[in-house]
PDB file of C-alpha atoms in Angstrom:
ATOM      1  CA  ASP A  23      10.872 -10.155  -5.610  1.00 92.00           C
ATOM      2  CA  ILE A  24      11.311  -6.611  -6.909  1.00 97.00           C
ATOM      3  CA  GLN A  25      14.884  -5.319  -6.774  1.00 98.00           C
ATOM      4  CA  MET A  26      15.556  -1.605  -6.449  1.00 98.00           C
ATOM      5  CA  THR A  27      18.844  -0.142  -7.666  1.00 98.00           C
ATOM      6  CA  GLN A  28      19.906   3.390  -6.785  1.00 98.00           C
ATOM      7  CA  SER A  29      22.668   5.449  -8.330  1.00 98.00           C
ATOM      8  CA  PRO A  30      25.018   6.829  -7.390  1.00 97.00           C
ATOM      9  CA  SER A  31      25.847   5.100  -4.102  1.00 98.00           C
ATOM     10  CA  SER A  32      27.550   8.256  -2.907  1.00 97.00           C
ATOM     11  CA  LEU A  33      27.668  11.817  -4.098  1.00 96.00           C
ATOM     12  CA  SER A  34      29.647  14.922  -3.139  1.00 97.00           C
ATOM     13  CA  ALA A  35      28.029  18.292  -3.747  1.00 97.00           C
ATOM     14  CA  SER A  36      28.076  21.886  -2.539  1.00 96.00           C
ATOM     15  CA  VAL A  37      25.424  24.076  -0.948  1.00 96.00           C
ATOM     16  CA  GLY A  38      23.308  25.531  -3.747  1.00 97.00           C
ATOM     17  CA  ASP A  39      23.934  22.676  -6.189  1.00 97.00           C
ATOM     18  CA  ARG A  40      21.174  20.868  -8.036  1.00 97.00           C
ATOM     19  CA  VAL A  41      21.349  17.137  -7.331  1.00 98.00           C
ATOM     20  CA  THR A  42      19.608  14.171  -8.920  1.00 98.00           C
ATOM     21  CA  ILE A  43      19.455  10.615  -7.576  1.00 98.00           C
ATOM     22  CA  THR A  44      18.057   7.822  -9.701  1.00 98.00           C
ATOM     23  CA  CYS A  45      16.266   4.614  -8.796  1.00 98.00           C
ATOM     24  CA  ARG A  46      15.479   1.716 -11.100  1.00 98.00           C
ATOM     25  CA  ALA A  47      13.065  -1.145 -10.401  1.00 98.00           C
ATOM     26  CA  SER A  48      13.603  -4.668 -11.736  1.00 98.00           C
ATOM     27  CA  GLN A  49      10.035  -4.641 -13.087  1.00 98.00           C
ATOM     28  CA  SER A  50       7.305  -2.078 -13.586  1.00 98.00           C
ATOM     29  CA  ILE A  51       5.963  -0.677 -10.326  1.00 97.00           C
ATOM     30  CA  ASP A  52       3.638   1.929 -11.854  1.00 97.00           C
ATOM     31  CA  ASN A  53       4.054   4.933  -9.515  1.00 96.00           C
ATOM     32  CA  TYR A  54       4.432   2.934  -6.282  1.00 96.00           C
ATOM     33  CA  LEU A  55       7.754   4.584  -5.499  1.00 97.00           C
ATOM     34  CA  ASN A  56       8.644   6.506  -2.361  1.00 97.00           C
ATOM     35  CA  TRP A  57      11.723   8.455  -1.240  1.00 98.00           C
ATOM     36  CA  TYR A  58      13.147   8.829   2.270  1.00 98.00           C
ATOM     37  CA  GLN A  59      15.857  10.913   3.906  1.00 98.00           C
ATOM     38  CA  GLN A  60      17.835   9.565   6.849  1.00 98.00           C
ATOM     39  CA  LYS A  61      20.279  11.537   8.968  1.00 98.00           C
ATOM     40  CA  PRO A  62      22.778   9.811  11.292  1.00 96.00           C
ATOM     41  CA  GLY A  63      21.150   8.545  14.483  1.00 96.00           C
ATOM     42  CA  GLU A  64      17.649   9.329  13.263  1.00 98.00           C
ATOM     43  CA  ALA A  65      14.751   7.354  11.840  1.00 98.00           C
ATOM     44  CA  PRO A  66      14.026   7.736   8.119  1.00 98.00           C
ATOM     45  CA  LYS A  67      11.727  10.559   7.055  1.00 98.00           C
ATOM     46  CA  LEU A  68       9.252  10.308   4.159  1.00 97.00           C
ATOM     47  CA  LEU A  69       9.926  12.932   1.472  1.00 98.00           C
ATOM     48  CA  ILE A  70       8.017  11.836  -1.628  1.00 97.00           C
ATOM     49  CA  TYR A  71       5.239   9.276  -2.076  1.00 96.00           C
ATOM     50  CA  GLY A  72       3.604   7.973  -5.214  1.00 95.00           C
ATOM     51  CA  ALA A  73       6.707   8.957  -7.230  1.00 97.00           C
ATOM     52  CA  SER A  74       5.958  12.682  -7.307  1.00 97.00           C
ATOM     53  CA  ASN A  75       3.833  13.747  -4.320  1.00 96.00           C
ATOM     54  CA  LEU A  76       5.539  15.905  -1.724  1.00 97.00           C
ATOM     55  CA  GLN A  77       4.867  14.788   1.832  1.00 96.00           C
ATOM     56  CA  SER A  78       3.396  17.456   4.098  1.00 95.00           C
ATOM     57  CA  GLY A  79       6.049  19.693   5.635  1.00 97.00           C
ATOM     58  CA  VAL A  80       8.804  18.766   3.162  1.00 98.00           C
ATOM     59  CA  PRO A  81      10.453  21.753   1.454  1.00 98.00           C
ATOM     60  CA  SER A  82       9.523  22.367  -2.173  1.00 98.00           C
ATOM     61  CA  ARG A  83      13.168  22.111  -3.297  1.00 98.00           C
ATOM     62  CA  PHE A  84      12.594  18.338  -3.199  1.00 98.00           C
ATOM     63  CA  SER A  85      10.796  16.789  -6.162  1.00 98.00           C
ATOM     64  CA  GLY A  86      10.265  13.357  -7.625  1.00 98.00           C
ATOM     65  CA  SER A  87       9.423  12.040 -11.052  1.00 98.00           C
ATOM     66  CA  GLY A  88       9.124   8.842 -13.040  1.00 98.00           C
ATOM     67  CA  SER A  89       6.843   5.909 -13.641  1.00 98.00           C
ATOM     68  CA  GLY A  90       7.198   2.253 -14.515  1.00 98.00           C
ATOM     69  CA  THR A  91      10.817   1.323 -13.796  1.00 98.00           C
ATOM     70  CA  ASP A  92      12.801   4.576 -13.752  1.00 98.00           C
ATOM     71  CA  PHE A  93      12.535   7.291 -11.140  1.00 98.00           C
ATOM     72  CA  THR A  94      14.430  10.357  -9.970  1.00 98.00           C
ATOM     73  CA  LEU A  95      14.683  12.456  -6.832  1.00 98.00           C
ATOM     74  CA  THR A  96      15.855  16.016  -7.416  1.00 98.00           C
ATOM     75  CA  ILE A  97      16.977  18.591  -4.879  1.00 98.00           C
ATOM     76  CA  SER A  98      16.896  21.913  -6.692  1.00 96.00           C
ATOM     77  CA  SER A  99      19.251  23.896  -4.456  1.00 95.00           C
ATOM     78  CA  LEU A 100      21.075  21.967  -1.743  1.00 97.00           C
ATOM     79  CA  GLN A 101      20.914  23.298   1.781  1.00 97.00           C
ATOM     80  CA  ARG A 102      23.280  22.288   4.572  1.00 96.00           C
ATOM     81  CA  GLU A 103      20.543  20.252   6.287  1.00 96.00           C
ATOM     82  CA  ASP A 104      20.064  18.109   3.140  1.00 97.00           C
ATOM     83  CA  PHE A 105      23.348  16.255   3.534  1.00 94.00           C
ATOM     84  CA  ALA A 106      22.106  12.809   4.513  1.00 97.00           C
ATOM     85  CA  ALA A 107      21.359   9.355   3.116  1.00 98.00           C
ATOM     86  CA  TYR A 108      18.482   8.908   0.683  1.00 98.00           C
ATOM     87  CA  TYR A 109      16.559   5.719  -0.051  1.00 98.00           C
ATOM     88  CA  CYS A 110      13.986   4.797  -2.638  1.00 98.00           C
ATOM     89  CA  GLN A 111      11.367   2.179  -1.790  1.00 98.00           C
ATOM     90  CA  GLN A 112       8.753   0.336  -3.821  1.00 98.00           C
ATOM     91  CA  SER A 113       5.341  -0.484  -2.364  1.00 96.00           C
ATOM     92  CA  TYR A 114       3.883  -2.147  -5.483  1.00 95.00           C
ATOM     93  CA  TYR A 115       4.376  -5.700  -4.215  1.00 93.00           C
ATOM     94  CA  THR A 116       5.259  -6.011  -0.539  1.00 93.00           C
ATOM     95  CA  HIS A 117       8.116  -3.554   0.007  1.00 97.00           C
ATOM     96  CA  SER A 118      11.795  -3.242  -0.834  1.00 97.00           C
ATOM     97  CA  PHE A 119      14.375  -0.489  -0.582  1.00 98.00           C
ATOM     98  CA  GLY A 120      17.226   0.649  -2.747  1.00 98.00           C
ATOM     99  CA  GLN A 121      20.706   0.368  -1.270  1.00 98.00           C
ATOM    100  CA  GLY A 122      20.848   4.087  -0.490  1.00 98.00           C
ATOM    101  CA  THR A 123      22.709   7.172  -1.677  1.00 98.00           C
ATOM    102  CA  LYS A 124      24.958   9.039   0.733  1.00 98.00           C
ATOM    103  CA  LEU A 125      25.018  12.755  -0.047  1.00 97.00           C
ATOM    104  CA  GLU A 126      28.122  14.436   1.342  1.00 96.00           C
ATOM    105  CA  ILE A 127      29.462  17.965   1.426  1.00 90.00           C
ATOM    106  CA  LYS A 128      32.147  18.686  -1.165  1.00 89.00           C
TER     107      LYS A 128
ATOM    108  CA  ASP B 250       1.347  13.799  18.868  1.00 93.00           C
ATOM    109  CA  VAL B 251       1.374  10.861  16.499  1.00 95.00           C
ATOM    110  CA  GLN B 252       4.054   8.505  17.773  1.00 97.00           C
ATOM    111  CA  LEU B 253       5.400   4.968  17.583  1.00 98.00           C
ATOM    112  CA  VAL B 254       7.584   3.554  20.358  1.00 98.00           C
ATOM    113  CA  GLU B 255       9.375   0.234  19.989  1.00 98.00           C
ATOM    114  CA  SER B 256      10.555  -1.986  22.831  1.00 98.00           C
ATOM    115  CA  GLY B 257      11.829  -5.503  23.444  1.00 98.00           C
ATOM    116  CA  GLY B 258      15.253  -5.409  21.851  1.00 98.00           C
ATOM    117  CA  GLY B 259      18.358  -6.765  23.515  1.00 98.00           C
ATOM    118  CA  VAL B 260      21.264  -9.179  23.275  1.00 98.00           C
ATOM    119  CA  VAL B 261      20.432 -12.816  22.530  1.00 98.00           C
ATOM    120  CA  ARG B 262      22.457 -15.895  21.616  1.00 98.00           C
ATOM    121  CA  PRO B 263      22.133 -17.512  18.180  1.00 98.00           C
ATOM    122  CA  GLY B 264      19.057 -19.727  18.145  1.00 98.00           C
ATOM    123  CA  GLY B 265      17.330 -17.634  20.786  1.00 98.00           C
ATOM    124  CA  SER B 266      14.087 -15.659  20.679  1.00 98.00           C
ATOM    125  CA  LEU B 267      12.909 -12.112  21.224  1.00 98.00           C
ATOM    126  CA  ARG B 268       9.530 -10.410  21.028  1.00 98.00           C
ATOM    127  CA  LEU B 269       9.457  -6.828  19.806  1.00 98.00           C
ATOM    128  CA  SER B 270       6.545  -4.525  20.495  1.00 98.00           C
ATOM    129  CA  CYS B 271       5.502  -1.198  19.031  1.00 98.00           C
ATOM    130  CA  ALA B 272       3.073   1.064  20.883  1.00 97.00           C
ATOM    131  CA  ALA B 273       1.120   3.592  18.869  1.00 96.00           C
ATOM    132  CA  SER B 274      -0.264   6.834  20.235  1.00 95.00           C
ATOM    133  CA  GLY B 275      -2.057   9.807  18.752  1.00 95.00           C
ATOM    134  CA  PHE B 276      -3.833   7.786  16.084  1.00 93.00           C
ATOM    135  CA  ASN B 277      -5.962   4.689  15.660  1.00 91.00           C
ATOM    136  CA  LEU B 278      -3.681   1.803  14.670  1.00 90.00           C
ATOM    137  CA  GLU B 279      -6.684  -0.119  13.336  1.00 90.00           C
ATOM    138  CA  THR B 280      -6.948   2.087  10.262  1.00 90.00           C
ATOM    139  CA  HIS B 281      -3.411   1.431   9.022  1.00 94.00           C
ATOM    140  CA  GLY B 282      -1.244  -1.345   7.688  1.00 95.00           C
ATOM    141  CA  MET B 283       2.011  -1.602   9.623  1.00 97.00           C
ATOM    142  CA  SER B 284       5.503  -2.903   8.961  1.00 98.00           C
ATOM    143  CA  TRP B 285       8.834  -3.706  10.570  1.00 98.00           C
ATOM    144  CA  VAL B 286      11.955  -2.388   8.846  1.00 98.00           C
ATOM    145  CA  ARG B 287      15.492  -3.120  10.022  1.00 98.00           C
ATOM    146  CA  GLN B 288      18.896  -1.566   9.549  1.00 98.00           C
ATOM    147  CA  ALA B 289      22.076  -3.476  10.282  1.00 98.00           C
ATOM    148  CA  PRO B 290      24.915  -1.336  11.698  1.00 97.00           C
ATOM    149  CA  GLY B 291      26.290   0.903   8.962  1.00 96.00           C
ATOM    150  CA  LYS B 292      23.978  -0.603   6.333  1.00 98.00           C
ATOM    151  CA  GLY B 293      20.816   0.332   4.465  1.00 98.00           C
ATOM    152  CA  LEU B 294      17.137  -0.193   5.180  1.00 98.00           C
ATOM    153  CA  GLU B 295      15.531  -3.606   4.781  1.00 98.00           C
ATOM    154  CA  TRP B 296      11.796  -4.286   4.969  1.00 98.00           C
ATOM    155  CA  VAL B 297      11.229  -7.323   7.192  1.00 98.00           C
ATOM    156  CA  SER B 298       7.503  -7.895   7.597  1.00 98.00           C
ATOM    157  CA  GLY B 299       4.139  -6.207   7.176  1.00 97.00           C
ATOM    158  CA  ILE B 300       0.528  -6.720   8.206  1.00 96.00           C
ATOM    159  CA  ASN B 301      -2.691  -5.216   6.896  1.00 93.00           C
ATOM    160  CA  TRP B 302      -5.184  -3.283   9.009  1.00 91.00           C
ATOM    161  CA  ASN B 303      -7.104  -6.288  10.349  1.00 90.00           C
ATOM    162  CA  GLY B 304      -4.303  -8.848  10.479  1.00 90.00           C
ATOM    163  CA  ASN B 305      -5.680 -11.022   7.678  1.00 94.00           C
ATOM    164  CA  SER B 306      -2.744 -10.452   5.353  1.00 94.00           C
ATOM    165  CA  ARG B 307       0.902 -10.746   6.388  1.00 97.00           C
ATOM    166  CA  GLY B 308       4.135 -10.681   4.437  1.00 96.00           C
ATOM    167  CA  TYR B 309       7.773 -11.468   5.198  1.00 97.00           C
ATOM    168  CA  ILE B 310      11.125 -11.162   3.557  1.00 97.00           C
ATOM    169  CA  ASP B 311      12.385 -14.607   2.501  1.00 97.00           C
ATOM    170  CA  SER B 312      15.220 -14.701   5.042  1.00 97.00           C
ATOM    171  CA  VAL B 313      12.824 -14.550   8.034  1.00 98.00           C
ATOM    172  CA  LYS B 314       9.954 -16.712   6.762  1.00 98.00           C
ATOM    173  CA  GLY B 315       9.190 -19.495   9.212  1.00 98.00           C
ATOM    174  CA  ARG B 316      11.188 -17.778  11.983  1.00 98.00           C
ATOM    175  CA  PHE B 317       9.443 -14.407  12.508  1.00 98.00           C
ATOM    176  CA  THR B 318       5.730 -13.802  13.106  1.00 98.00           C
ATOM    177  CA  ILE B 319       4.077 -10.400  12.906  1.00 98.00           C
ATOM    178  CA  SER B 320       0.871  -9.706  14.798  1.00 97.00           C
ATOM    179  CA  ARG B 321      -1.234  -6.800  15.950  1.00 96.00           C
ATOM    180  CA  ASP B 322      -3.598  -6.019  18.787  1.00 94.00           C
ATOM    181  CA  ASN B 323      -5.805  -3.184  17.631  1.00 90.00           C
ATOM    182  CA  ALA B 324      -7.572  -3.018  20.988  1.00 92.00           C
ATOM    183  CA  LYS B 325      -4.216  -2.214  22.611  1.00 93.00           C
ATOM    184  CA  ASN B 326      -3.018  -0.111  19.671  1.00 93.00           C
ATOM    185  CA  SER B 327       0.100  -2.247  19.379  1.00 96.00           C
ATOM    186  CA  LEU B 328       2.172  -4.186  16.850  1.00 97.00           C
ATOM    187  CA  ASN B 329       4.413  -7.152  17.638  1.00 98.00           C
ATOM    188  CA  LEU B 330       7.192  -9.166  16.037  1.00 98.00           C
ATOM    189  CA  GLN B 331       8.004 -12.591  17.465  1.00 98.00           C
ATOM    190  CA  MET B 332      11.507 -13.547  16.397  1.00 98.00           C
ATOM    191  CA  ASN B 333      12.653 -17.156  16.822  1.00 98.00           C
ATOM    192  CA  SER B 334      15.780 -19.049  15.758  1.00 98.00           C
ATOM    193  CA  LEU B 335      17.722 -15.797  15.640  1.00 98.00           C
ATOM    194  CA  ARG B 336      20.911 -15.607  13.606  1.00 98.00           C
ATOM    195  CA  ALA B 337      23.880 -13.248  13.668  1.00 98.00           C
ATOM    196  CA  GLU B 338      22.621 -11.683  10.438  1.00 98.00           C
ATOM    197  CA  ASP B 339      19.429 -10.580  12.209  1.00 98.00           C
ATOM    198  CA  THR B 340      21.485  -8.099  14.233  1.00 98.00           C
ATOM    199  CA  ALA B 341      20.014  -4.687  13.452  1.00 98.00           C
ATOM    200  CA  LEU B 342      18.022  -1.706  14.639  1.00 98.00           C
ATOM    201  CA  TYR B 343      14.366  -2.643  14.169  1.00 98.00           C
ATOM    202  CA  TYR B 344      11.899   0.119  13.321  1.00 98.00           C
ATOM    203  CA  CYS B 345       8.132  -0.123  13.232  1.00 98.00           C
ATOM    204  CA  ALA B 346       6.513   2.054  10.602  1.00 98.00           C
ATOM    205  CA  ARG B 347       2.989   3.131   9.721  1.00 97.00           C
ATOM    206  CA  GLN B 348       1.748   2.673   6.186  1.00 95.00           C
ATOM    207  CA  PHE B 349       0.162   5.781   4.658  1.00 88.00           C
ATOM    208  CA  GLN B 350      -3.057   4.516   3.089  1.00 77.00           C
ATOM    209  CA  LEU B 351      -3.539   7.442   0.735  1.00 75.00           C
ATOM    210  CA  GLY B 352       0.137   7.492  -0.152  1.00 68.00           C
ATOM    211  CA  ASN B 353       0.707   4.189  -1.889  1.00 84.00           C
ATOM    212  CA  ASP B 354       1.449   2.537   1.474  1.00 92.00           C
ATOM    213  CA  ALA B 355       4.546   4.668   1.992  1.00 96.00           C
ATOM    214  CA  PHE B 356       5.890   4.686   5.538  1.00 97.00           C
ATOM    215  CA  ASP B 357       4.884   8.075   6.908  1.00 96.00           C
ATOM    216  CA  ILE B 358       5.490   7.567  10.632  1.00 97.00           C
ATOM    217  CA  TRP B 359       8.495   5.735  12.115  1.00 98.00           C
ATOM    218  CA  GLY B 360       9.529   4.870  15.634  1.00 98.00           C
ATOM    219  CA  GLN B 361      13.056   5.468  16.910  1.00 98.00           C
ATOM    220  CA  GLY B 362      13.903   1.780  16.750  1.00 98.00           C
ATOM    221  CA  THR B 363      14.931  -0.994  19.138  1.00 98.00           C
ATOM    222  CA  MET B 364      18.325  -2.702  18.815  1.00 98.00           C
ATOM    223  CA  VAL B 365      18.591  -6.466  18.444  1.00 98.00           C
ATOM    224  CA  THR B 366      22.042  -8.024  18.818  1.00 98.00           C
ATOM    225  CA  VAL B 367      22.520 -11.734  18.134  1.00 98.00           C
ATOM    226  CA  SER B 368      25.870 -12.871  19.455  1.00 97.00           C
ATOM    227  CA  SER B 369      27.408 -15.758  21.349  1.00 94.00           C
TER     228      SER B 369
END
């Protein structure tokens, strides 16, 4: 099984900040890495697929990078609506998620 | 609108069974792999099971192998999850999700979930 490890588990930041969340896979997953945002009481929403491709309708302040085992999600300038939980997920072999990163307002 | 709607959740005793269903609308289910993902209260996301477009390939997380069975009925545009021998640790909100074929099988469409509670 492929284990996904996200860091940090929680993060406090202010509107306008640049934020980076990292995700590490227990083995190489090429670029089969996806990122999701989940707000309380809502279903997850796909942000980035294939490590760096922005899903349709997602603001351009979100970006993803990485390949192999190490990946990052960057939000260039935090907006109030971005405070949520974020999950990475590998789709290289079946599927598995990271444990999540809770992004809170400082 | 493209939509997934889950049903079938409820409260069941340990050892009991439930059958979840997911109805798709606004797109042809037959052209997509599909999965079930669950989220225990206050916890993260956990992939449970997936099935390819024609039902010939299925996968499960180790903890549900031999107890859960995923199936699909493309003619009815629906996905199912038969859950037997339920345990307390299966308590969660169960989402069905569509796999995005051109997007490395990322989950691009999600339902709102159906709650399963296993308790005596």
